[in-house]
Amino acid sequence: MNKILKKELLSPSVWLFEIEAPRIAKKAEPGQFLIIRTNEEGERLPLTIADFNREKGSVTIVFQEVGAGTSLLAQLNEGECILDVVAPLGKKTHIEKNMGTVVCIGGGIGVAPIHPIARGMHEAGNKVISIMGAKNKDILILEDEMRAVSDEVLITTDDGSYGIKGFVTTALQQIIDRGEKINEVVAIGPVVMMRSVVEATRPYNIKTVVSLNPIMVDGTGMCGGCRVKIGDEIKFACVDGPEFDGHLVDFAGLLSRQRMYKDKEKVESDHVCNLTKIKEVL
Amino acid sequence: MALQMTKHAMPEQDAQVRAHNFDEVALGYDEETAIAEANRCLSCPNPRCVQGCPVQIDIPGFISKMKTGDFDGAIGVINESNALPAICGRVCPQENQCEMHCVLGIKGEPVAIGRLERFAADRALAAKNEVKPITYAADAKKVAIIGSGPAGLSAAGELAKMGYKVTIFEALHKAGGVLSYGIPEFRLPKEKVVKVEIDNLKKLGVEIEFNSVIGKLYTVDELMEEEGFSAVFIATGAGLPSFMHIAGENLNGVYSANEFLTRCNLMKAYKFPEYHTPLKVGKNVAVIGGGNVAMDAARTSLRLGAEHVYIVYRRSEKELPARLEEVHHAKAEGIDFKLLNNPVEILGDDNGNVEKLRCIKMELGEPDDSGRRRPVAVAGSEFNLDVDTVIVAIGQGPNPLVQSTTPDMQTNKRGNIVADEETGATSKPGVFAGGDIVTGAATVILAMGAGKKAAAAIDEYLKNK
């Protein structure tokens, strides 16, 4: 179980893994996530399910190497197995017929988890306008896949190397300004991006759903490490989310809590880095 | 020779030394002391101690064998009633159970039943006695158990011995429930005790499916209708942490005890960075609550390098729900008990880190529903404690994952599953439940007792089906 069927480099340091997981593939829905433990010493790492194939019995994850945990994962090769994969976790995205026009926004590797949501919205007969944002053309991922499930795709790059120059909010504002009636926005990406999207839709009262990525341990509701403030309530992102009404999210609190282990992450990174070096020498 | 009126002392690590390591505190009897302690037992013809044991071990029976040095015989007697004696001998609150009823306790100290059970079990574990796998009948029925904590493990052992094919579904990557993620290494060694006792169950033929969250991966109905299980036992425990709902609870440095202990025990954060899960413990730690979980979190903080650790509890010493022995251990290690104090707010610095815990003094008023005197705040008595870590250990509720996906099973207003006290039968045919998910947070041995009763009831149900 958990054998890596396909490993692909999507852009520098961004990996796609297709994992053999028939039990999970049978149940997974857009918006849900999984938790991975790479080896006995490893952390439990939450990652959004980027895709699932019920016939083939596989699920796909897309992740960026940003620390020790993701580096260790990236070292696994096709044919090797991941020690632990727990899923499907969290609530599924609310998708139904006749929702009208839905704008699906993916920033950076957030395009990967927005893809099954856009597909689900499209299959349910809704009009899907997708916005994909990246720093530059070279690191844009899954463009063809997004075009296949969208009625319209807008691409933004920070440096203008492809598509509209600017941020995802630049494209969103264009859609709003041209008078398009938007019934719902779903945004996944870095916290600052999701916060900008929420601020862009707030004046127009457009329902905006965001997928939060706080620090997690078990992912089943037993520890509250992933708690976030939604309006006046404390919610556990792993069981009550990860998707929430963006207009109620306390983004400042989320950002602060995400920084909790910054100094420890450095120590861990150095430790894993040294271990890797030792392995290479041997 | 006159009967010794006190228990034979059990050697333990020196308090100053053990406060800085994760090795087991209580070291256990040696053979000679075990025999001497066994000889204090009067072998009452009507043993009251047995009535105090939730799984009714034949206590005089196993102790009489220990008197003659027949330790193999002793563990045989214990195993007839208890599948996890090395664990129960360590973590049971014997002062409220078997030992509370011992006649020697009237004039002196009771027989150290827990220590004797532990000795016999440890000796058997060390000897690695062969466990004979069960040969299953071709038409053996399948039983699913949800949760691998004490209730699930005990039911699994009983059902396997009755010839049922048992599969335990566990959400985490390790078995044991609270035995693995909750109770720390220094009270309950994981490799030496928990793992070995669970491995013995596996050798019997019990299968454990890890990383399997029931309610997400399968529903209870799917287990019965699609996966071929004839009965289901739900033993998912009380794993949902309660918070205080006071200002500042989302600051960095505030943990639920569940998160703190899971990071330390299950993820081995105390071995960071060899193990990769981090845990942040400051110089000054406040643990809110007075139960065993609070004691475990406080003593763990000390071992992770905290200089000053407070227990902040709203009632007085007499009402502390923790085991007496653990309160003594905590005090000897230097934990500072701030009794009759209640937190009102957690204050942070500009970076969102905990800086102070604001408390108010309490006094005891009239008894409440639980029979304990209700703590009442003393107006104007607020003060600040300088702390950089706050651990909330004020209790746990039932996780709703299984109940919410099993709509035809009755739950009460607190979210616990409604089950028959004697059989564990729920309102849904073929589905049984036991342990903390039914009773709310209680003890390891009560959960094991519930597992044992449910196993008998499941056998009865399947025979008549």
PDB file of C-alpha atoms in Angstrom, chain A residues 12-275:
ATOM      1  CA  PRO A  12      11.557  23.607  -9.812  1.00  0.00           C
ATOM      2  CA  SER A  13      11.058  22.003  -6.348  1.00  0.00           C
ATOM      3  CA  VAL A  14       7.369  21.233  -7.016  1.00  0.00           C
ATOM      4  CA  TRP A  15       6.593  17.510  -7.180  1.00  0.00           C
ATOM      5  CA  LEU A  16       3.587  15.492  -8.233  1.00  0.00           C
ATOM      6  CA  PHE A  17       3.211  12.029  -6.703  1.00  0.00           C
ATOM      7  CA  GLU A  18       0.531   9.592  -7.792  1.00  0.00           C
ATOM      8  CA  ILE A  19       0.100   7.116  -4.947  1.00  0.00           C
ATOM      9  CA  GLU A  20      -1.517   3.683  -4.961  1.00  0.00           C
ATOM     10  CA  ALA A  21      -4.301   3.954  -2.365  1.00  0.00           C
ATOM     11  CA  PRO A  22      -7.449   2.112  -3.474  1.00  0.00           C
ATOM     12  CA  ARG A  23      -9.362   2.511  -0.196  1.00  0.00           C
ATOM     13  CA  ILE A  24      -8.789   6.276  -0.175  1.00  0.00           C
ATOM     14  CA  ALA A  25      -9.432   6.745  -3.917  1.00  0.00           C
ATOM     15  CA  LYS A  26     -12.859   5.145  -3.455  1.00  0.00           C
ATOM     16  CA  LYS A  27     -13.906   7.775  -0.901  1.00  0.00           C
ATOM     17  CA  ALA A  28     -11.933  10.963  -1.641  1.00  0.00           C
ATOM     18  CA  GLU A  29     -13.834  14.100  -2.681  1.00  0.00           C
ATOM     19  CA  PRO A  30     -12.658  17.558  -3.823  1.00  0.00           C
ATOM     20  CA  GLY A  31     -11.553  19.744  -0.920  1.00  0.00           C
ATOM     21  CA  GLN A  32     -10.328  16.909   1.332  1.00  0.00           C
ATOM     22  CA  PHE A  33      -6.780  16.282   2.466  1.00  0.00           C
ATOM     23  CA  LEU A  34      -4.477  13.514   3.590  1.00  0.00           C
ATOM     24  CA  ILE A  35      -1.722  13.176   6.171  1.00  0.00           C
ATOM     25  CA  ILE A  36       1.579  11.559   5.318  1.00  0.00           C
ATOM     26  CA  ARG A  37       4.399  10.213   7.455  1.00  0.00           C
ATOM     27  CA  THR A  38       7.434   9.440   5.332  1.00  0.00           C
ATOM     28  CA  ASN A  39       9.493   7.417   7.782  1.00  0.00           C
ATOM     29  CA  GLU A  40       9.553   6.304  11.417  1.00  0.00           C
ATOM     30  CA  GLU A  41      11.187   9.538  12.626  1.00  0.00           C
ATOM     31  CA  GLY A  42       9.037  11.728  10.380  1.00  0.00           C
ATOM     32  CA  GLU A  43       6.389  14.312  11.144  1.00  0.00           C
ATOM     33  CA  ARG A  44       2.768  13.947  10.153  1.00  0.00           C
ATOM     34  CA  LEU A  45       2.442  16.213   7.125  1.00  0.00           C
ATOM     35  CA  PRO A  46      -0.968  17.460   5.872  1.00  0.00           C
ATOM     36  CA  LEU A  47      -1.351  17.781   2.074  1.00  0.00           C
ATOM     37  CA  THR A  48      -4.439  18.500   0.024  1.00  0.00           C
ATOM     38  CA  ILE A  49      -5.642  15.722  -2.277  1.00  0.00           C
ATOM     39  CA  ALA A  50      -4.926  17.154  -5.732  1.00  0.00           C
ATOM     40  CA  ASP A  51      -6.630  14.377  -7.642  1.00  0.00           C
ATOM     41  CA  PHE A  52      -8.063  10.883  -7.300  1.00  0.00           C
ATOM     42  CA  ASN A  53      -8.746   8.067  -9.743  1.00  0.00           C
ATOM     43  CA  ARG A  54     -11.351   5.633  -8.447  1.00  0.00           C
ATOM     44  CA  GLU A  55     -10.861   3.079 -11.266  1.00  0.00           C
ATOM     45  CA  LYS A  56      -7.094   2.989 -10.962  1.00  0.00           C
ATOM     46  CA  GLY A  57      -7.237   3.214  -7.157  1.00  0.00           C
ATOM     47  CA  SER A  58      -4.825   6.098  -6.866  1.00  0.00           C
ATOM     48  CA  VAL A  59      -4.623   9.574  -5.335  1.00  0.00           C
ATOM     49  CA  THR A  60      -2.371  12.435  -6.389  1.00  0.00           C
ATOM     50  CA  ILE A  61      -0.558  14.995  -4.282  1.00  0.00           C
ATOM     51  CA  VAL A  62       1.388  18.052  -5.368  1.00  0.00           C
ATOM     52  CA  PHE A  63       3.828  19.565  -2.928  1.00  0.00           C
ATOM     53  CA  GLN A  64       6.695  21.995  -2.808  1.00  0.00           C
ATOM     54  CA  GLU A  65       9.966  21.271  -1.013  1.00  0.00           C
ATOM     55  CA  VAL A  66       9.918  23.928   1.694  1.00  0.00           C
ATOM     56  CA  GLY A  67      11.358  22.174   4.738  1.00  0.00           C
ATOM     57  CA  ALA A  68      12.693  18.950   6.171  1.00  0.00           C
ATOM     58  CA  GLY A  69       9.399  17.056   5.944  1.00  0.00           C
ATOM     59  CA  THR A  70       8.744  17.781   2.272  1.00  0.00           C
ATOM     60  CA  SER A  71      12.437  17.249   1.366  1.00  0.00           C
ATOM     61  CA  LEU A  72      12.357  13.756   2.857  1.00  0.00           C
ATOM     62  CA  LEU A  73       9.192  12.996   0.933  1.00  0.00           C
ATOM     63  CA  ALA A  74      10.731  14.293  -2.299  1.00  0.00           C
ATOM     64  CA  GLN A  75      13.605  11.836  -1.891  1.00  0.00           C
ATOM     65  CA  LEU A  76      11.280   8.861  -2.355  1.00  0.00           C
ATOM     66  CA  ASN A  77      11.274   7.364  -5.848  1.00  0.00           C
ATOM     67  CA  GLU A  78       8.735   5.648  -8.071  1.00  0.00           C
ATOM     68  CA  GLY A  79       8.086   2.127  -6.798  1.00  0.00           C
ATOM     69  CA  GLU A  80       8.898   3.034  -3.197  1.00  0.00           C
ATOM     70  CA  CYS A  81       6.210   3.238  -0.518  1.00  0.00           C
ATOM     71  CA  ILE A  82       5.216   6.019   1.847  1.00  0.00           C
ATOM     72  CA  LEU A  83       5.109   4.682   5.430  1.00  0.00           C
ATOM     73  CA  ASP A  84       1.730   6.167   6.420  1.00  0.00           C
ATOM     74  CA  VAL A  85      -1.059   7.803   4.428  1.00  0.00           C
ATOM     75  CA  VAL A  86      -4.274   8.745   6.273  1.00  0.00           C
ATOM     76  CA  ALA A  87      -7.291   9.999   4.324  1.00  0.00           C
ATOM     77  CA  PRO A  88      -9.730  11.225   3.292  1.00  0.00           C
ATOM     78  CA  LEU A  89      -9.756  13.896   6.008  1.00  0.00           C
ATOM     79  CA  GLY A  90     -11.762  17.080   6.387  1.00  0.00           C
ATOM     80  CA  LYS A  91     -15.052  18.061   4.810  1.00  0.00           C
ATOM     81  CA  LYS A  92     -15.569  17.988   1.068  1.00  0.00           C
ATOM     82  CA  THR A  93     -16.143  21.148  -0.982  1.00  0.00           C
ATOM     83  CA  HIS A  94     -19.770  22.175  -1.255  1.00  0.00           C
ATOM     84  CA  ILE A  95     -20.560  21.507  -4.917  1.00  0.00           C
ATOM     85  CA  GLU A  96     -24.033  21.363  -6.427  1.00  0.00           C
ATOM     86  CA  LYS A  97     -25.947  22.049  -9.611  1.00  0.00           C
ATOM     87  CA  ASN A  98     -27.194  25.528 -10.477  1.00  0.00           C
ATOM     88  CA  MET A  99     -24.716  27.430  -8.339  1.00  0.00           C
ATOM     89  CA  GLY A 100     -24.280  29.790 -11.302  1.00  0.00           C
ATOM     90  CA  THR A 101     -20.875  31.259 -12.091  1.00  0.00           C
ATOM     91  CA  VAL A 102     -18.020  30.064  -9.914  1.00  0.00           C
ATOM     92  CA  VAL A 103     -14.558  31.613  -9.980  1.00  0.00           C
ATOM     93  CA  CYS A 104     -11.853  29.093  -8.965  1.00  0.00           C
ATOM     94  CA  ILE A 105      -8.583  30.737  -7.960  1.00  0.00           C
ATOM     95  CA  GLY A 106      -5.335  28.819  -7.491  1.00  0.00           C
ATOM     96  CA  GLY A 107      -2.143  30.550  -6.440  1.00  0.00           C
ATOM     97  CA  GLY A 108       1.231  28.804  -6.803  1.00  0.00           C
ATOM     98  CA  ILE A 109       0.841  25.121  -6.007  1.00  0.00           C
ATOM     99  CA  GLY A 110      -2.714  25.949  -4.850  1.00  0.00           C
ATOM    100  CA  VAL A 111      -3.641  25.267  -8.487  1.00  0.00           C
ATOM    101  CA  ALA A 112      -3.284  21.547  -7.740  1.00  0.00           C
ATOM    102  CA  PRO A 113      -6.047  21.329  -5.088  1.00  0.00           C
ATOM    103  CA  ILE A 114      -8.285  23.833  -6.937  1.00  0.00           C
ATOM    104  CA  HIS A 115      -8.249  21.555  -9.993  1.00  0.00           C
ATOM    105  CA  PRO A 116     -10.592  18.805  -8.693  1.00  0.00           C
ATOM    106  CA  ILE A 117     -12.874  21.524  -7.292  1.00  0.00           C
ATOM    107  CA  ALA A 118     -13.061  23.284 -10.687  1.00  0.00           C
ATOM    108  CA  ARG A 119     -13.681  19.903 -12.310  1.00  0.00           C
ATOM    109  CA  GLY A 120     -16.442  19.095  -9.818  1.00  0.00           C
ATOM    110  CA  MET A 121     -18.077  22.509 -10.291  1.00  0.00           C
ATOM    111  CA  HIS A 122     -17.859  22.090 -14.081  1.00  0.00           C
ATOM    112  CA  GLU A 123     -19.254  18.555 -14.069  1.00  0.00           C
ATOM    113  CA  ALA A 124     -22.193  19.815 -11.980  1.00  0.00           C
ATOM    114  CA  GLY A 125     -23.046  22.155 -14.846  1.00  0.00           C
ATOM    115  CA  ASN A 126     -21.814  25.432 -13.378  1.00  0.00           C
ATOM    116  CA  LYS A 127     -19.964  28.094 -15.340  1.00  0.00           C
ATOM    117  CA  VAL A 128     -16.356  27.909 -14.205  1.00  0.00           C
ATOM    118  CA  ILE A 129     -13.937  30.802 -14.624  1.00  0.00           C
ATOM    119  CA  SER A 130     -10.488  29.841 -13.383  1.00  0.00           C
ATOM    120  CA  ILE A 131      -7.689  32.159 -12.349  1.00  0.00           C
ATOM    121  CA  MET A 132      -4.184  30.724 -12.072  1.00  0.00           C
ATOM    122  CA  GLY A 133      -1.425  32.809 -10.520  1.00  0.00           C
ATOM    123  CA  ALA A 134       2.334  32.269 -10.427  1.00  0.00           C
ATOM    124  CA  LYS A 135       5.465  34.339  -9.825  1.00  0.00           C
ATOM    125  CA  ASN A 136       6.553  33.700 -13.431  1.00  0.00           C
ATOM    126  CA  LYS A 137       5.784  31.576 -16.511  1.00  0.00           C
ATOM    127  CA  ASP A 138       8.298  28.823 -15.642  1.00  0.00           C
ATOM    128  CA  ILE A 139       6.641  27.805 -12.407  1.00  0.00           C
ATOM    129  CA  LEU A 140       3.062  27.770 -13.638  1.00  0.00           C
ATOM    130  CA  ILE A 141       1.598  24.280 -13.217  1.00  0.00           C
ATOM    131  CA  LEU A 142      -1.328  22.249 -14.615  1.00  0.00           C
ATOM    132  CA  GLU A 143      -2.440  24.782 -17.263  1.00  0.00           C
ATOM    133  CA  ASP A 144      -3.836  22.182 -19.703  1.00  0.00           C
ATOM    134  CA  GLU A 145      -5.641  20.363 -16.903  1.00  0.00           C
ATOM    135  CA  MET A 146      -7.281  23.606 -15.751  1.00  0.00           C
ATOM    136  CA  ARG A 147      -8.318  24.605 -19.277  1.00  0.00           C
ATOM    137  CA  ALA A 148     -10.006  21.203 -19.708  1.00  0.00           C
ATOM    138  CA  VAL A 149     -12.388  21.846 -16.785  1.00  0.00           C
ATOM    139  CA  SER A 150     -13.005  25.602 -17.146  1.00  0.00           C
ATOM    140  CA  ASP A 151     -15.167  27.760 -19.390  1.00  0.00           C
ATOM    141  CA  GLU A 152     -12.543  30.486 -19.212  1.00  0.00           C
ATOM    142  CA  VAL A 153      -9.012  30.647 -17.814  1.00  0.00           C
ATOM    143  CA  LEU A 154      -7.152  33.780 -16.779  1.00  0.00           C
ATOM    144  CA  ILE A 155      -3.469  33.503 -15.995  1.00  0.00           C
ATOM    145  CA  THR A 156      -1.490  36.041 -14.002  1.00  0.00           C
ATOM    146  CA  THR A 157       2.253  36.296 -13.381  1.00  0.00           C
ATOM    147  CA  ASP A 158       3.876  38.683 -10.920  1.00  0.00           C
ATOM    148  CA  ASP A 159       6.523  39.686 -13.507  1.00  0.00           C
ATOM    149  CA  GLY A 160       4.252  39.697 -16.546  1.00  0.00           C
ATOM    150  CA  SER A 161       6.183  36.877 -18.247  1.00  0.00           C
ATOM    151  CA  TYR A 162       2.861  35.205 -19.154  1.00  0.00           C
ATOM    152  CA  GLY A 163      -0.766  36.304 -19.183  1.00  0.00           C
ATOM    153  CA  ILE A 164      -1.865  39.287 -17.144  1.00  0.00           C
ATOM    154  CA  LYS A 165       0.898  41.086 -15.211  1.00  0.00           C
ATOM    155  CA  GLY A 166      -0.080  41.218 -11.562  1.00  0.00           C
ATOM    156  CA  PHE A 167      -1.726  39.050  -8.938  1.00  0.00           C
ATOM    157  CA  VAL A 168      -4.770  36.779  -9.000  1.00  0.00           C
ATOM    158  CA  THR A 169      -6.722  39.705  -7.550  1.00  0.00           C
ATOM    159  CA  THR A 170      -5.863  41.762 -10.663  1.00  0.00           C
ATOM    160  CA  ALA A 171      -7.661  39.186 -12.801  1.00  0.00           C
ATOM    161  CA  LEU A 172     -10.502  38.855 -10.306  1.00  0.00           C
ATOM    162  CA  GLN A 173     -11.071  42.622 -10.393  1.00  0.00           C
ATOM    163  CA  GLN A 174     -11.197  42.503 -14.225  1.00  0.00           C
ATOM    164  CA  ILE A 175     -13.967  39.884 -14.063  1.00  0.00           C
ATOM    165  CA  ILE A 176     -15.876  41.932 -11.511  1.00  0.00           C
ATOM    166  CA  ASP A 177     -15.394  45.148 -13.515  1.00  0.00           C
ATOM    167  CA  ARG A 178     -16.682  43.644 -16.759  1.00  0.00           C
ATOM    168  CA  GLY A 179     -19.985  43.094 -14.970  1.00  0.00           C
ATOM    169  CA  GLU A 180     -19.844  39.297 -14.730  1.00  0.00           C
ATOM    170  CA  LYS A 181     -22.289  38.033 -12.113  1.00  0.00           C
ATOM    171  CA  ILE A 182     -20.154  35.907  -9.750  1.00  0.00           C
ATOM    172  CA  ASN A 183     -22.085  33.582  -7.430  1.00  0.00           C
ATOM    173  CA  GLU A 184     -19.121  32.126  -5.582  1.00  0.00           C
ATOM    174  CA  VAL A 185     -15.337  32.367  -5.388  1.00  0.00           C
ATOM    175  CA  VAL A 186     -13.163  29.464  -4.213  1.00  0.00           C
ATOM    176  CA  ALA A 187      -9.527  30.397  -3.520  1.00  0.00           C
ATOM    177  CA  ILE A 188      -6.590  28.181  -2.554  1.00  0.00           C
ATOM    178  CA  GLY A 189      -3.017  29.340  -2.208  1.00  0.00           C
ATOM    179  CA  PRO A 190      -0.681  31.111   0.211  1.00  0.00           C
ATOM    180  CA  VAL A 191      -2.472  32.711   3.188  1.00  0.00           C
ATOM    181  CA  VAL A 192      -1.631  36.260   2.045  1.00  0.00           C
ATOM    182  CA  MET A 193      -3.127  35.500  -1.370  1.00  0.00           C
ATOM    183  CA  MET A 194      -6.339  34.116   0.125  1.00  0.00           C
ATOM    184  CA  ARG A 195      -6.567  37.153   2.386  1.00  0.00           C
ATOM    185  CA  SER A 196      -6.215  39.488  -0.632  1.00  0.00           C
ATOM    186  CA  VAL A 197      -8.954  37.620  -2.496  1.00  0.00           C
ATOM    187  CA  VAL A 198     -11.248  37.902   0.528  1.00  0.00           C
ATOM    188  CA  GLU A 199     -10.611  41.650   0.759  1.00  0.00           C
ATOM    189  CA  ALA A 200     -11.282  42.000  -2.986  1.00  0.00           C
ATOM    190  CA  THR A 201     -14.685  40.297  -2.797  1.00  0.00           C
ATOM    191  CA  ARG A 202     -15.807  41.767   0.536  1.00  0.00           C
ATOM    192  CA  PRO A 203     -17.063  45.106  -0.883  1.00  0.00           C
ATOM    193  CA  TYR A 204     -19.181  43.229  -3.452  1.00  0.00           C
ATOM    194  CA  ASN A 205     -20.532  40.712  -0.947  1.00  0.00           C
ATOM    195  CA  ILE A 206     -19.462  37.768  -3.112  1.00  0.00           C
ATOM    196  CA  LYS A 207     -19.432  34.467  -1.200  1.00  0.00           C
ATOM    197  CA  THR A 208     -15.771  33.442  -0.928  1.00  0.00           C
ATOM    198  CA  VAL A 209     -14.533  30.038   0.249  1.00  0.00           C
ATOM    199  CA  VAL A 210     -10.898  29.550   1.268  1.00  0.00           C
ATOM    200  CA  SER A 211      -8.996  26.384   2.208  1.00  0.00           C
ATOM    201  CA  LEU A 212      -6.876  26.893   5.316  1.00  0.00           C
ATOM    202  CA  ASN A 213      -3.548  25.214   6.017  1.00  0.00           C
ATOM    203  CA  PRO A 214      -2.699  25.608   9.712  1.00  0.00           C
ATOM    204  CA  ILE A 215      -0.194  23.361  11.494  1.00  0.00           C
ATOM    205  CA  MET A 216      -1.722  19.943  12.150  1.00  0.00           C
ATOM    206  CA  VAL A 217      -0.780  16.813  14.078  1.00  0.00           C
ATOM    207  CA  ASP A 218      -3.413  14.076  13.947  1.00  0.00           C
ATOM    208  CA  GLY A 219      -5.914  15.584  11.488  1.00  0.00           C
ATOM    209  CA  THR A 220      -8.880  13.859  13.161  1.00  0.00           C
ATOM    210  CA  GLY A 221      -9.941  16.465  15.736  1.00  0.00           C
ATOM    211  CA  MET A 222      -8.149  15.127  18.796  1.00  0.00           C
ATOM    212  CA  CYS A 223      -5.619  17.884  19.479  1.00  0.00           C
ATOM    213  CA  GLY A 224      -6.827  21.292  18.317  1.00  0.00           C
ATOM    214  CA  GLY A 225      -3.388  22.283  17.033  1.00  0.00           C
ATOM    215  CA  CYS A 226      -5.090  23.451  13.822  1.00  0.00           C
ATOM    216  CA  ARG A 227      -7.609  25.706  15.568  1.00  0.00           C
ATOM    217  CA  VAL A 228      -8.596  28.894  13.783  1.00  0.00           C
ATOM    218  CA  LYS A 229     -10.932  31.706  14.651  1.00  0.00           C
ATOM    219  CA  ILE A 230     -13.933  31.849  12.312  1.00  0.00           C
ATOM    220  CA  GLY A 231     -16.129  34.802  13.250  1.00  0.00           C
ATOM    221  CA  ASP A 232     -16.551  34.532  17.021  1.00  0.00           C
ATOM    222  CA  GLU A 233     -15.984  30.795  17.123  1.00  0.00           C
ATOM    223  CA  ILE A 234     -12.920  28.580  17.475  1.00  0.00           C
ATOM    224  CA  LYS A 235     -12.943  25.843  14.823  1.00  0.00           C
ATOM    225  CA  PHE A 236     -10.634  22.891  14.171  1.00  0.00           C
ATOM    226  CA  ALA A 237      -9.590  23.138  10.503  1.00  0.00           C
ATOM    227  CA  CYS A 238      -9.037  19.362  10.243  1.00  0.00           C
ATOM    228  CA  VAL A 239     -12.640  18.379  11.032  1.00  0.00           C
ATOM    229  CA  ASP A 240     -14.703  21.576  10.693  1.00  0.00           C
ATOM    230  CA  GLY A 241     -12.821  22.592   7.514  1.00  0.00           C
ATOM    231  CA  PRO A 242     -10.365  22.945   5.894  1.00  0.00           C
ATOM    232  CA  GLU A 243     -12.712  25.166   3.855  1.00  0.00           C
ATOM    233  CA  PHE A 244     -14.344  28.145   5.537  1.00  0.00           C
ATOM    234  CA  ASP A 245     -16.196  31.349   4.664  1.00  0.00           C
ATOM    235  CA  GLY A 246     -13.236  33.592   3.883  1.00  0.00           C
ATOM    236  CA  HIS A 247     -15.009  36.716   5.118  1.00  0.00           C
ATOM    237  CA  LEU A 248     -15.074  35.286   8.664  1.00  0.00           C
ATOM    238  CA  VAL A 249     -11.482  33.991   8.865  1.00  0.00           C
ATOM    239  CA  ASP A 250      -8.998  35.562  11.300  1.00  0.00           C
ATOM    240  CA  PHE A 251      -6.061  35.580   8.867  1.00  0.00           C
ATOM    241  CA  ALA A 252      -3.711  37.455  11.227  1.00  0.00           C
ATOM    242  CA  GLY A 253      -4.181  34.740  13.861  1.00  0.00           C
ATOM    243  CA  LEU A 254      -3.620  32.010  11.289  1.00  0.00           C
ATOM    244  CA  LEU A 255      -0.404  33.630  10.026  1.00  0.00           C
ATOM    245  CA  SER A 256       0.871  34.056  13.565  1.00  0.00           C
ATOM    246  CA  ARG A 257       0.212  30.431  14.502  1.00  0.00           C
ATOM    247  CA  GLN A 258       1.881  29.186  11.314  1.00  0.00           C
ATOM    248  CA  ARG A 259       5.103  30.868  12.491  1.00  0.00           C
ATOM    249  CA  MET A 260       5.128  28.984  15.800  1.00  0.00           C
ATOM    250  CA  TYR A 261       7.933  26.545  14.985  1.00  0.00           C
ATOM    251  CA  LYS A 262      10.040  28.718  12.645  1.00  0.00           C
ATOM    252  CA  ASP A 263      13.194  28.372  14.757  1.00  0.00           C
ATOM    253  CA  LYS A 264      12.672  24.640  15.280  1.00  0.00           C
ATOM    254  CA  GLU A 265      12.138  24.131  11.542  1.00  0.00           C
ATOM    255  CA  LYS A 266      15.639  25.458  10.924  1.00  0.00           C
ATOM    256  CA  VAL A 267      17.147  22.964  13.397  1.00  0.00           C
ATOM    257  CA  GLU A 268      15.151  20.132  11.846  1.00  0.00           C
ATOM    258  CA  SER A 269      16.144  21.164   8.333  1.00  0.00           C
ATOM    259  CA  ASP A 270      19.823  21.207   9.217  1.00  0.00           C
ATOM    260  CA  HIS A 271      19.497  17.826  10.896  1.00  0.00           C
ATOM    261  CA  VAL A 272      17.805  16.221   7.877  1.00  0.00           C
ATOM    262  CA  CYS A 273      20.258  17.949   5.563  1.00  0.00           C
ATOM    263  CA  ASN A 274      23.200  16.486   7.463  1.00  0.00           C
ATOM    264  CA  LEU A 275      21.646  13.029   7.420  1.00  0.00           C
TER     265      LEU A 275
END
